[in-house]
mmCIF file of C-alpha atoms in Angstrom:
data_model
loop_
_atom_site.group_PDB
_atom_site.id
_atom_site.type_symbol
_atom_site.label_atom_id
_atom_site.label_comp_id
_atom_site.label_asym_id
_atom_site.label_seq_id
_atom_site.Cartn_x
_atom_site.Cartn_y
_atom_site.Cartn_z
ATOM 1 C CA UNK A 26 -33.574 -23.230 -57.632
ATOM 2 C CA UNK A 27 -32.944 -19.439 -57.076
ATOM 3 C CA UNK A 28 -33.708 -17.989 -53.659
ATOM 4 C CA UNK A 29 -36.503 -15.367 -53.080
ATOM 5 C CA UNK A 30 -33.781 -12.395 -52.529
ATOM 6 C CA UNK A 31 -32.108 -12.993 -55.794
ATOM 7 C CA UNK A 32 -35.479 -13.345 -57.347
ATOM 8 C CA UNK A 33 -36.232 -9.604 -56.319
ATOM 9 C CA UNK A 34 -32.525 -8.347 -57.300
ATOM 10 C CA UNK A 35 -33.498 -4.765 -58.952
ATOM 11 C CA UNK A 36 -30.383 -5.738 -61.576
ATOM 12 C CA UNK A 37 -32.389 -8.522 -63.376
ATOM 13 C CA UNK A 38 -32.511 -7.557 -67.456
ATOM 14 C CA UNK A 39 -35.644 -6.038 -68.908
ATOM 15 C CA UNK A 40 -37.908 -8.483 -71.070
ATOM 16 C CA UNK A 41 -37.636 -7.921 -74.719
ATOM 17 C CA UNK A 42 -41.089 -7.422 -76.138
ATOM 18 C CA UNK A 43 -41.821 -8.881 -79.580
ATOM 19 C CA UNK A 44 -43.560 -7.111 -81.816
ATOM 20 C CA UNK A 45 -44.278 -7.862 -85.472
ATOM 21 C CA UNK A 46 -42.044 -6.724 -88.104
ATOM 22 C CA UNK A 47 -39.648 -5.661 -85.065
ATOM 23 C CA UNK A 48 -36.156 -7.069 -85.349
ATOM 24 C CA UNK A 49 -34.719 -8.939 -82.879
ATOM 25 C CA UNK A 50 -30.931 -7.280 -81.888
ATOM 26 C CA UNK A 51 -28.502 -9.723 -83.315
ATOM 27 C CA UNK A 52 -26.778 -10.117 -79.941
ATOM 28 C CA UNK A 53 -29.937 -12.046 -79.004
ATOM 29 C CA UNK A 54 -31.101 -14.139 -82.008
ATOM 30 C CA UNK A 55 -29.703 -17.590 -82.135
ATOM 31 C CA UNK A 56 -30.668 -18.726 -78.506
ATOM 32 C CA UNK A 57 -32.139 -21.842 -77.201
ATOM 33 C CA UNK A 58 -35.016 -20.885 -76.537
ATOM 34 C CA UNK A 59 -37.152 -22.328 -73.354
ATOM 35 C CA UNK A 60 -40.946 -21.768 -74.157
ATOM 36 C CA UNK A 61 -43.928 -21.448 -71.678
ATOM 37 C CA UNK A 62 -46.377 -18.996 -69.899
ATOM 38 C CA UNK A 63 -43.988 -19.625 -66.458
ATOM 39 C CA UNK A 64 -46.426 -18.484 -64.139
ATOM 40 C CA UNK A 65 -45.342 -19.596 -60.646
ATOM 41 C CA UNK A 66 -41.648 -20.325 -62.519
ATOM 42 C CA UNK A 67 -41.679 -23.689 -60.475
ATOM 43 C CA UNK A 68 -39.672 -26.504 -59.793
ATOM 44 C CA UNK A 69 -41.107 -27.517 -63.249
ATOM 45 C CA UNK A 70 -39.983 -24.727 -65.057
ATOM 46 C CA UNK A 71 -36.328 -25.012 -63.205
ATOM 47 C CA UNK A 72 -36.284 -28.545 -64.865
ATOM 48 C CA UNK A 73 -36.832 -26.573 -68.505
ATOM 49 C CA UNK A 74 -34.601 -24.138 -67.756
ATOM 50 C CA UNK A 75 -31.335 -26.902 -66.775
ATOM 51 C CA UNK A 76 -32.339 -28.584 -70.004
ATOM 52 C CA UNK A 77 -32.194 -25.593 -72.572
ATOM 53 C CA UNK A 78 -29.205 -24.846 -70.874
ATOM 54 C CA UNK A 79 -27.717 -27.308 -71.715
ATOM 55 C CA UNK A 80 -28.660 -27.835 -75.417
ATOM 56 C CA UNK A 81 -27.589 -24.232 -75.555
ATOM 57 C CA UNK A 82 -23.589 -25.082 -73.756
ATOM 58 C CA UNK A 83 -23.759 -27.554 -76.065
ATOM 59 C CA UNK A 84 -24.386 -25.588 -79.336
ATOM 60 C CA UNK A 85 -21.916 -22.503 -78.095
ATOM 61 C CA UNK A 86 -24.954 -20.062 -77.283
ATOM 62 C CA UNK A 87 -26.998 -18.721 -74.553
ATOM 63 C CA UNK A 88 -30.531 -19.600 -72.910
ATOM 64 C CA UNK A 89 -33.615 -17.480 -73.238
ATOM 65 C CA UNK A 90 -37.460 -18.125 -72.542
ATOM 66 C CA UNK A 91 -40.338 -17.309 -74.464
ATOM 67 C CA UNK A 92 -43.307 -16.319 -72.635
ATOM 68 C CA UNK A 93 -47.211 -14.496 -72.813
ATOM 69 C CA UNK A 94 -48.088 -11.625 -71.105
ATOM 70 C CA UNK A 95 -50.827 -11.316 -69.932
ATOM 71 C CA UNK A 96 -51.973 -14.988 -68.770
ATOM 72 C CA UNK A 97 -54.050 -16.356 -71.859
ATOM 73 C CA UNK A 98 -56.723 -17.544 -69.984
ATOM 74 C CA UNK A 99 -56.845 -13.834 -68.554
ATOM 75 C CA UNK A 100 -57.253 -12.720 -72.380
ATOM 76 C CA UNK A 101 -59.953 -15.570 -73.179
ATOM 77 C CA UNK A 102 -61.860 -15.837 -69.898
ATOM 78 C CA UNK A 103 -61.585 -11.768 -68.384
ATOM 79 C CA UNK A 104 -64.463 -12.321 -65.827
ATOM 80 C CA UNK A 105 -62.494 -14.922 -64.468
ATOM 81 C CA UNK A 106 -59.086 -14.172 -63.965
ATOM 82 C CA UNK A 107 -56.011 -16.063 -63.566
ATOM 83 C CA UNK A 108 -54.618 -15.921 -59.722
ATOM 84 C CA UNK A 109 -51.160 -14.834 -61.042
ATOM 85 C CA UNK A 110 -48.526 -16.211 -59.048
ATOM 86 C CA UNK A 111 -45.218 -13.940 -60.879
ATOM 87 C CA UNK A 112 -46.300 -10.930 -62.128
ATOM 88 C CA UNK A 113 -44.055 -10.036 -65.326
ATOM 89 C CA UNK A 114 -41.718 -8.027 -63.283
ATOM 90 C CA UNK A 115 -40.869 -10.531 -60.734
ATOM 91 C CA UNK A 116 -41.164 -14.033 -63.497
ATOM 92 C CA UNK A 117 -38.250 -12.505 -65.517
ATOM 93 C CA UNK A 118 -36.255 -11.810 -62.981
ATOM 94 C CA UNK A 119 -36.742 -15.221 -61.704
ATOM 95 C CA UNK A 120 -36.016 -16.707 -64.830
ATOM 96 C CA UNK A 121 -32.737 -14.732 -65.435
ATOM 97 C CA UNK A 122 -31.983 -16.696 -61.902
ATOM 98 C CA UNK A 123 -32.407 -19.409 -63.851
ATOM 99 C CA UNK A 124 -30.322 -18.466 -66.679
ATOM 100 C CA UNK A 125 -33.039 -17.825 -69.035
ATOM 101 C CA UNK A 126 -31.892 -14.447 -70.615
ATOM 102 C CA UNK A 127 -33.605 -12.468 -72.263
ATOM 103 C CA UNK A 128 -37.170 -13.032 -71.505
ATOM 104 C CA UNK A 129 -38.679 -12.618 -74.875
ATOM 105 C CA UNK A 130 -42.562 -11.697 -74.647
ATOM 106 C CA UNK A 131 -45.270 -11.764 -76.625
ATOM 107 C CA UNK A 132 -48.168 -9.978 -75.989
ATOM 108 C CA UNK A 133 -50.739 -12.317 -76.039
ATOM 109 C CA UNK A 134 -54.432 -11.128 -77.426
ATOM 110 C CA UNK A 135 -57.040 -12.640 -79.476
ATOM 111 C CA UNK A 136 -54.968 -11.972 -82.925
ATOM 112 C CA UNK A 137 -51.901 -13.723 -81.419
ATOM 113 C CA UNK A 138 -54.223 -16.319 -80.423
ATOM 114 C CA UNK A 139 -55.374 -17.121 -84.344
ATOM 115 C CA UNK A 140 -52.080 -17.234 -85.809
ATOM 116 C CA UNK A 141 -51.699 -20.975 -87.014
ATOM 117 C CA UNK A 142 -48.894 -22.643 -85.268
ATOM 118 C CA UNK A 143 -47.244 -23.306 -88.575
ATOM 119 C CA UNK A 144 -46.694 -19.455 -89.255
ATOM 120 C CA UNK A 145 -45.711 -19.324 -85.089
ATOM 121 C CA UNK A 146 -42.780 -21.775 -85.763
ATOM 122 C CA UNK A 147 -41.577 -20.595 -88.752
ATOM 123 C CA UNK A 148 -41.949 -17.180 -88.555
ATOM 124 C CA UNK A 149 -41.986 -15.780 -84.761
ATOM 125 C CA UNK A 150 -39.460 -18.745 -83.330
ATOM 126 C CA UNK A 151 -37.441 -20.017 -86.691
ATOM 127 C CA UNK A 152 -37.181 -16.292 -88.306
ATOM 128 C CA UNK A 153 -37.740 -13.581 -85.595
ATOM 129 C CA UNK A 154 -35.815 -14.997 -82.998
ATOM 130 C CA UNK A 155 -33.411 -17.754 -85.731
ATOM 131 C CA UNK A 156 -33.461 -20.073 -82.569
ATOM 132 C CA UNK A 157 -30.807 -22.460 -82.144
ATOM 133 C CA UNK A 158 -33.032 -24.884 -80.377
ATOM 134 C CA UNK A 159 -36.304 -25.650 -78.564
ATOM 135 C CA UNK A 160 -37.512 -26.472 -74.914
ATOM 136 C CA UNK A 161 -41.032 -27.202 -73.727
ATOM 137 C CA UNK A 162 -42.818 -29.345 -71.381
ATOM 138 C CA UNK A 163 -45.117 -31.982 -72.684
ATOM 139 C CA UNK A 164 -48.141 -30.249 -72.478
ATOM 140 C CA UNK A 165 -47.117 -26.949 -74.339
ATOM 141 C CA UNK A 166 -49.631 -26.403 -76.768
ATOM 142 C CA UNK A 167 -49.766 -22.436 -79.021
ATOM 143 C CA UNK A 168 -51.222 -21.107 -81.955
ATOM 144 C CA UNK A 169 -54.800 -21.189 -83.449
ATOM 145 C CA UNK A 170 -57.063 -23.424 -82.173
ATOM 146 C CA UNK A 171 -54.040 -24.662 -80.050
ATOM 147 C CA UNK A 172 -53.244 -27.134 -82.521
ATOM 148 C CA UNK A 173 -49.704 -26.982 -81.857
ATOM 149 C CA UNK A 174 -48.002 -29.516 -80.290
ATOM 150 C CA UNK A 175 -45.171 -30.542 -79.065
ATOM 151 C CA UNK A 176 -45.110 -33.212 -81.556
ATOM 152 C CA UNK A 177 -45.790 -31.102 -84.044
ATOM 153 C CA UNK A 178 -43.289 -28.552 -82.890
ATOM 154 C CA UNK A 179 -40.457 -31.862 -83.022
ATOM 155 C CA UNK A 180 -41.283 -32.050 -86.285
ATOM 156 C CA UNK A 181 -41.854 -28.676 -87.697
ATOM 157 C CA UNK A 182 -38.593 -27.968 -86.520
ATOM 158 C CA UNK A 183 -36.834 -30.639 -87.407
ATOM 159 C CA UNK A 184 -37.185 -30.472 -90.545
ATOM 160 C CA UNK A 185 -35.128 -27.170 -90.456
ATOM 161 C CA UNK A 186 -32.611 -29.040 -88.395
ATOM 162 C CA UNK A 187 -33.606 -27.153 -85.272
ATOM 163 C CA UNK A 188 -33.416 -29.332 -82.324
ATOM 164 C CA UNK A 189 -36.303 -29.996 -79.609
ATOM 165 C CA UNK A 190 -36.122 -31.156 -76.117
ATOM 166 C CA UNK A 191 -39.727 -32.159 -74.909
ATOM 167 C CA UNK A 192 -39.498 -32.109 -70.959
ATOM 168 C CA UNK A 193 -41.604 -34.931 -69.516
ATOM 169 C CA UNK A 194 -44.173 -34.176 -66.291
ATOM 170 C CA UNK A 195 -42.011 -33.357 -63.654
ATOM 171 C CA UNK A 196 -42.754 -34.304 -60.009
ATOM 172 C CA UNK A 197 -41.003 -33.340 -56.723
ATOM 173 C CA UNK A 198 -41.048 -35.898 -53.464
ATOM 174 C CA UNK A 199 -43.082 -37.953 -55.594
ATOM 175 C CA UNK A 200 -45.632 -35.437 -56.561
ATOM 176 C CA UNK A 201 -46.212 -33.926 -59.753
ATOM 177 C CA UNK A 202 -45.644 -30.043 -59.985
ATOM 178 C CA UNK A 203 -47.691 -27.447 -61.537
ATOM 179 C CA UNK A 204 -49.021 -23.894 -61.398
ATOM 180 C CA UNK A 205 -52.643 -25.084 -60.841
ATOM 181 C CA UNK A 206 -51.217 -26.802 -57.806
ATOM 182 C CA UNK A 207 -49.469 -24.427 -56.531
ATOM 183 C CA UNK A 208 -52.595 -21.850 -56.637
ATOM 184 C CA UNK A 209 -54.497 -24.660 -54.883
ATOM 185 C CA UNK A 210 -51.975 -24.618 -52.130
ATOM 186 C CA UNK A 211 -51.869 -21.063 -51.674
ATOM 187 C CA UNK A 212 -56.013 -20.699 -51.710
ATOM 188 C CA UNK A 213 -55.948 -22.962 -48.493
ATOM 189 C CA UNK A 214 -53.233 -21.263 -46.560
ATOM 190 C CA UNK A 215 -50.817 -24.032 -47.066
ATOM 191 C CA UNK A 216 -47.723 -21.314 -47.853
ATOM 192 C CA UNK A 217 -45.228 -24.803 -47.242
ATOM 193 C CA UNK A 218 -46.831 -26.888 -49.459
ATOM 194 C CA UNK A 219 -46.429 -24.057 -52.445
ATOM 195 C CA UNK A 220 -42.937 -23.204 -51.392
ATOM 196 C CA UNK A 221 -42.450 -27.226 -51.677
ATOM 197 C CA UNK A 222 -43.574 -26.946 -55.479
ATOM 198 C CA UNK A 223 -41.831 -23.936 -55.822
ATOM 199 C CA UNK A 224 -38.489 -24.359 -54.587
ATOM 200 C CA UNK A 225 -38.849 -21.445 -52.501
ATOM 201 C CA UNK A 226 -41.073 -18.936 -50.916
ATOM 202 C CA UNK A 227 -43.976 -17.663 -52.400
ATOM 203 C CA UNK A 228 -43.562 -13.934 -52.235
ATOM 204 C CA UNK A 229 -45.300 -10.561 -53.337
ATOM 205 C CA UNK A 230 -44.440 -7.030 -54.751
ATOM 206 C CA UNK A 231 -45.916 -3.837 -53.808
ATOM 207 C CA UNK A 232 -45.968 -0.227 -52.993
ATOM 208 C CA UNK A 233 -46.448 0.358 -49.292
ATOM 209 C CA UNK A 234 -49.723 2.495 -49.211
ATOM 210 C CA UNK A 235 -50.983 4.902 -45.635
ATOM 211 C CA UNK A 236 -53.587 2.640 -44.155
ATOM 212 C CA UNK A 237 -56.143 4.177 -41.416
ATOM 213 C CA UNK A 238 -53.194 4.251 -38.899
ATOM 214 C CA UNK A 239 -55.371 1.348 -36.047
ATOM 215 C CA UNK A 240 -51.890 -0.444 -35.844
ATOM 216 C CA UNK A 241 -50.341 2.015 -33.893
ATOM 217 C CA UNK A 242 -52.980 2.416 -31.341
ATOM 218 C CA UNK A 243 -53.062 -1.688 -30.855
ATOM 219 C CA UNK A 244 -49.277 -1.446 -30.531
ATOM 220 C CA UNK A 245 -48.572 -2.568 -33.710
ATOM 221 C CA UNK A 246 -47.748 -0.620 -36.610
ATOM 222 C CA UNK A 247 -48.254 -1.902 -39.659
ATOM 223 C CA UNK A 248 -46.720 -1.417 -43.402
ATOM 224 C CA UNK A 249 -49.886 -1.736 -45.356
ATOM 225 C CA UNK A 250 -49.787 -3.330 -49.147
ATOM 226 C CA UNK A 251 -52.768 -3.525 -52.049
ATOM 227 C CA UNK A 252 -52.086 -6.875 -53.373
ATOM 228 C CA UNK A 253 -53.720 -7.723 -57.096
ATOM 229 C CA UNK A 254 -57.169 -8.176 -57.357
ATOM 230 C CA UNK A 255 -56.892 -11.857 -58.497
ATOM 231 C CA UNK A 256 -55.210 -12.775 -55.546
ATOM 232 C CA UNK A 257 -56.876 -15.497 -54.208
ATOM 233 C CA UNK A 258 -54.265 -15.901 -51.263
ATOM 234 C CA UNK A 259 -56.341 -17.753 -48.239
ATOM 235 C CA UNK A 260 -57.286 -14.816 -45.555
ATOM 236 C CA UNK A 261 -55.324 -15.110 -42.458
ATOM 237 C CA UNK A 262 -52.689 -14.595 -40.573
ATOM 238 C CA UNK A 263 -48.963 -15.270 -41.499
ATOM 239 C CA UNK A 264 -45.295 -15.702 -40.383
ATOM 240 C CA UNK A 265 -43.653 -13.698 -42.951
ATOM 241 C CA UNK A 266 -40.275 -11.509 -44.130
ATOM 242 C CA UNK A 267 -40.329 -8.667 -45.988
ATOM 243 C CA UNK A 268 -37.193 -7.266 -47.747
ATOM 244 C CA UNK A 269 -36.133 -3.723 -47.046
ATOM 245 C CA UNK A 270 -33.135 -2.896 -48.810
ATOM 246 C CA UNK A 271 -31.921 -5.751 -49.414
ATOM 247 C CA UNK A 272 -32.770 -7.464 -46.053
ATOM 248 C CA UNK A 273 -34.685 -9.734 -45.113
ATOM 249 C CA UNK A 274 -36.654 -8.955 -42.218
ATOM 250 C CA UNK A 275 -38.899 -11.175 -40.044
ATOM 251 C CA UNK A 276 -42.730 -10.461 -39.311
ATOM 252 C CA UNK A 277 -45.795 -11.188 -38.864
ATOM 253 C CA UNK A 278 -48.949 -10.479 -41.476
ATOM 254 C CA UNK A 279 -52.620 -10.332 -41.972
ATOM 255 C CA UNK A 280 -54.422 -10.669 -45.390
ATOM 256 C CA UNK A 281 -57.707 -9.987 -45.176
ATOM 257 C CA UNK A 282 -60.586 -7.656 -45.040
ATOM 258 C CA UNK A 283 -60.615 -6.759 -41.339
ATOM 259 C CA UNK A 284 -63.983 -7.948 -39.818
ATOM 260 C CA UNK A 285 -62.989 -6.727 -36.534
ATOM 261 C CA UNK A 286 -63.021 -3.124 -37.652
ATOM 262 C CA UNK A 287 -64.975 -2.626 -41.389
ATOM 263 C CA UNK A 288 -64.704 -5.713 -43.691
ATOM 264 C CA UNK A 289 -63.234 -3.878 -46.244
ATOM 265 C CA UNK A 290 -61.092 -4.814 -49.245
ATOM 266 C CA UNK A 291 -58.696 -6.981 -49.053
ATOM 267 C CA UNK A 292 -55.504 -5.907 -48.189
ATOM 268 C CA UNK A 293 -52.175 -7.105 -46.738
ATOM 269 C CA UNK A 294 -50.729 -5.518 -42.961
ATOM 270 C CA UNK A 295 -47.535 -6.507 -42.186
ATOM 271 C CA UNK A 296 -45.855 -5.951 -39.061
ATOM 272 C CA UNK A 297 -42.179 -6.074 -38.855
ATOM 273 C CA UNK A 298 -40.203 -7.054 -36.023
ATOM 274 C CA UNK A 299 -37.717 -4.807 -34.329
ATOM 275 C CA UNK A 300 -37.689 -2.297 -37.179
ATOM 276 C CA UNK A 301 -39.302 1.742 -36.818
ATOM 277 C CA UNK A 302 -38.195 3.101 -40.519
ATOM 278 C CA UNK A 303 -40.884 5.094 -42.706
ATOM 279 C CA UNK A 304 -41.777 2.832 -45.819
ATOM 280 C CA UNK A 305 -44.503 4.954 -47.330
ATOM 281 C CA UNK A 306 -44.323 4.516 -50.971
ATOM 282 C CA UNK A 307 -41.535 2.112 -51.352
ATOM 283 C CA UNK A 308 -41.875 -0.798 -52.971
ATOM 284 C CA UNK A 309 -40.906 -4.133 -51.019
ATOM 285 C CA UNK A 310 -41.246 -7.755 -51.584
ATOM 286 C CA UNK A 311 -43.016 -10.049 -48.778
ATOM 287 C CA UNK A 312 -42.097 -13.704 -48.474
ATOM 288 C CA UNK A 313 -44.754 -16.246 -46.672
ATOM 289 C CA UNK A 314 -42.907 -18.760 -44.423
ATOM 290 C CA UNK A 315 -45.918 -20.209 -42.755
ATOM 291 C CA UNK A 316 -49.811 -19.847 -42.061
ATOM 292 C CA UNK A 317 -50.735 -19.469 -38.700
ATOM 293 C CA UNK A 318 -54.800 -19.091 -38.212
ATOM 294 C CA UNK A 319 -57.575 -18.004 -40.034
ATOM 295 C CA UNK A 320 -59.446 -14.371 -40.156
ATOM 296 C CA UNK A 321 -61.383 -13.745 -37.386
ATOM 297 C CA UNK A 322 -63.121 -11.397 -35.635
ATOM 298 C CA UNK A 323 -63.126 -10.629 -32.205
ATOM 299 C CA UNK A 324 -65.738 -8.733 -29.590
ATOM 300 C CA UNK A 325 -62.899 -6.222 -27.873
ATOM 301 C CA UNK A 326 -59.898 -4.875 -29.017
ATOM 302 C CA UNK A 327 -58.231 -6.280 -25.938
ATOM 303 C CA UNK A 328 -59.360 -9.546 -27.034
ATOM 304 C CA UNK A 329 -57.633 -8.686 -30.344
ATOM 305 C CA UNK A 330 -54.132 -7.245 -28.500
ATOM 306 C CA UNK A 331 -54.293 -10.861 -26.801
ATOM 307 C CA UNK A 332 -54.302 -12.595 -30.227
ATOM 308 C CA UNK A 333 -51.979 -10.661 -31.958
ATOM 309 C CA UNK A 334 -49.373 -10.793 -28.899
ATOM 310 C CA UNK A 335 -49.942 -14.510 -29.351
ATOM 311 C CA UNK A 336 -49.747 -14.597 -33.281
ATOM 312 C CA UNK A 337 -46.231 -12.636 -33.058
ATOM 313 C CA UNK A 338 -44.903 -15.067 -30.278
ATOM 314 C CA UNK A 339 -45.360 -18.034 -32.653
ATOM 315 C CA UNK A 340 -44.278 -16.207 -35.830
ATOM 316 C CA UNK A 341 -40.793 -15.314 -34.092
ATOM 317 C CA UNK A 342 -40.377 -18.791 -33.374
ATOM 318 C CA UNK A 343 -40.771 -20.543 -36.314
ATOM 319 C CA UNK A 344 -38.795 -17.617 -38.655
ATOM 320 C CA UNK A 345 -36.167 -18.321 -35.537
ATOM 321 C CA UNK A 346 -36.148 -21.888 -36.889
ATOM 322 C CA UNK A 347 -36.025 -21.225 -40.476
ATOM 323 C CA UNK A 348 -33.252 -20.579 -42.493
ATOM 324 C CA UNK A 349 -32.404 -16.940 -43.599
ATOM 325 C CA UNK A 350 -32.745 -16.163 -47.069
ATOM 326 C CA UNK A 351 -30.085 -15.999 -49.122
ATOM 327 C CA UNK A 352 -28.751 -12.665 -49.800
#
């Protein structure tokens, strides 16, 4: 599984967006193609990935995945959006770490959504895109209605001599892996247990915004990050690293909405250790290693200092006893 610092390498190759009618460069038709929403890109998804692979070394061509952007349930269910784990940006440049290149995308909306899955096979995947072969886990299911399958995809498919690979459930330690898990995991705090499912830290992207500056008085001045609104990321406080170019630097971070000072909206202060650079409006990635408490809110701002002293003493030592990211 790739490591969080080549996930966020700035050299990872653009999606290619599908649009009707649009050809598809020649240089990138006839791939295997690995299909899926890949939100989280998981263990799971890792386990698609080293199969189309392999069909594809096998046939003499490359790897690619097929994805939807944005989330379908976002497009069918907008007052209740999906906690996005990968962002667009950051899930194709995982999956490139996973030798899925080119991302191609569809943009997924309510017309995409009634195309029968007859017309999505032989159309989008066996004329767009002339794929060379198939991937998906057991539980894919596309087109109108969702009637297709991946039964139904063996089949369709087959009959044009295209090869599938269905990709059974896939569990880790004994324990099955999924996105829905891992968005459980991270709703509780439990930043190990999604890494665990993951193969490696959970981490964000953002622009480093000007905050209202009450680090700096409290000793500790923070780099201050709006993280999505579905972000459903348990409030409290973390052992984390943040990358700043292109290292991977320890700290310590709160996600929250402040109730010491305003209970505001959420948003995500990270302190980093040992480092006094100006970050305003760059955009860095933040890793979580480990949850340490919960929110809380305290009478005194000594009280506070007195935490947060103690919150940075633990978060040194256990990023002292984990293993540096690979660079």
């Amino acid at each position: 599984m790739t490591s969080s610092s080549e996930a966020a390498r700035p050299d990872a190759p653009p999606a290619f967006v599908l649009e009707p009618g649009k050809p598809v460069p020649a240089d990138l038709r006839g791939r295997v193609l690995a299909l899926g929403n890949f939100d989280g890109v998981h263990r799971g998804h890792a386990e698609l990935a080293r199969v189309a692979g392999e069909m594809a070394a096998a046939q003499g061509t490359g790897a690619a995945a097929l994805t939807f952007e944005p989330h379908p349930r976002t497009v069918f269910r907008p007052e209740q959006p999906v906690f996005r784990l990968t962002p667009e940006p950051i899930k194709v440049a995982l999956l490139a770490g996973l030798g899925l290149t080119p991302s191609f995308v569809v943009p997924f909306d309510r017309a995409v959504a009634a195309i029968p899955a007859e017309a999505f096979v032989d159309e989008l995947l066996l004329g767009q895109l002339g794929a060379a072969g198939l991937v998906c886990g057991y539980d894919f299911h596309f087109g109108k209605g969702r009637t297709g399958s991946p039964e139904m995809l063996q089949a369709r498919a087959g009959h044009a001599g295209i090869p599938v690979a269905v990709v059974p459930p896939f569990a880790f330690q004994g324990e099955p892996v999924s996105s829905t898990l891992v968005r459980t995991a991270l709703e509780a705090g439990d930043v190990g247990h999604a890494e665990a499912l993951l193969g490696r830290a959970w981490f964000v992207r953002g622009e480093i915004a000007h905050g209202d500056k009450r680090g700096r008085d409290l000793g500790y001045p923070t780099a201050n990050m709006h993280l999505a609104r579905d972000c459903r990321l348990r409030f409290g406080i973390y052992a984390v690293r943040m990358k700043i170019d292109g290292v991977w630097r320890d700290g310590v971070a709160s996600f929250g909405s402040r109730p010491t000072f305003d209970d505001g909206a959420p948003r995500l202060e990270t302190f980093v250790f040992d480092f006094s650079g100006d970050l305003y409006g760059r955009t860095v990635d933040v890793a979580f290693v480990a949850f340490l408490r919960g929110e809380a809110k305290f009478d005194t701002l000594d009280a506070l200092i007195v935490q947060m002293d103690a919150d940075s003493a633990r978060a040194r030592g256990i990023l002292a006893a984990t293993p540096a990211f690979l660079l």
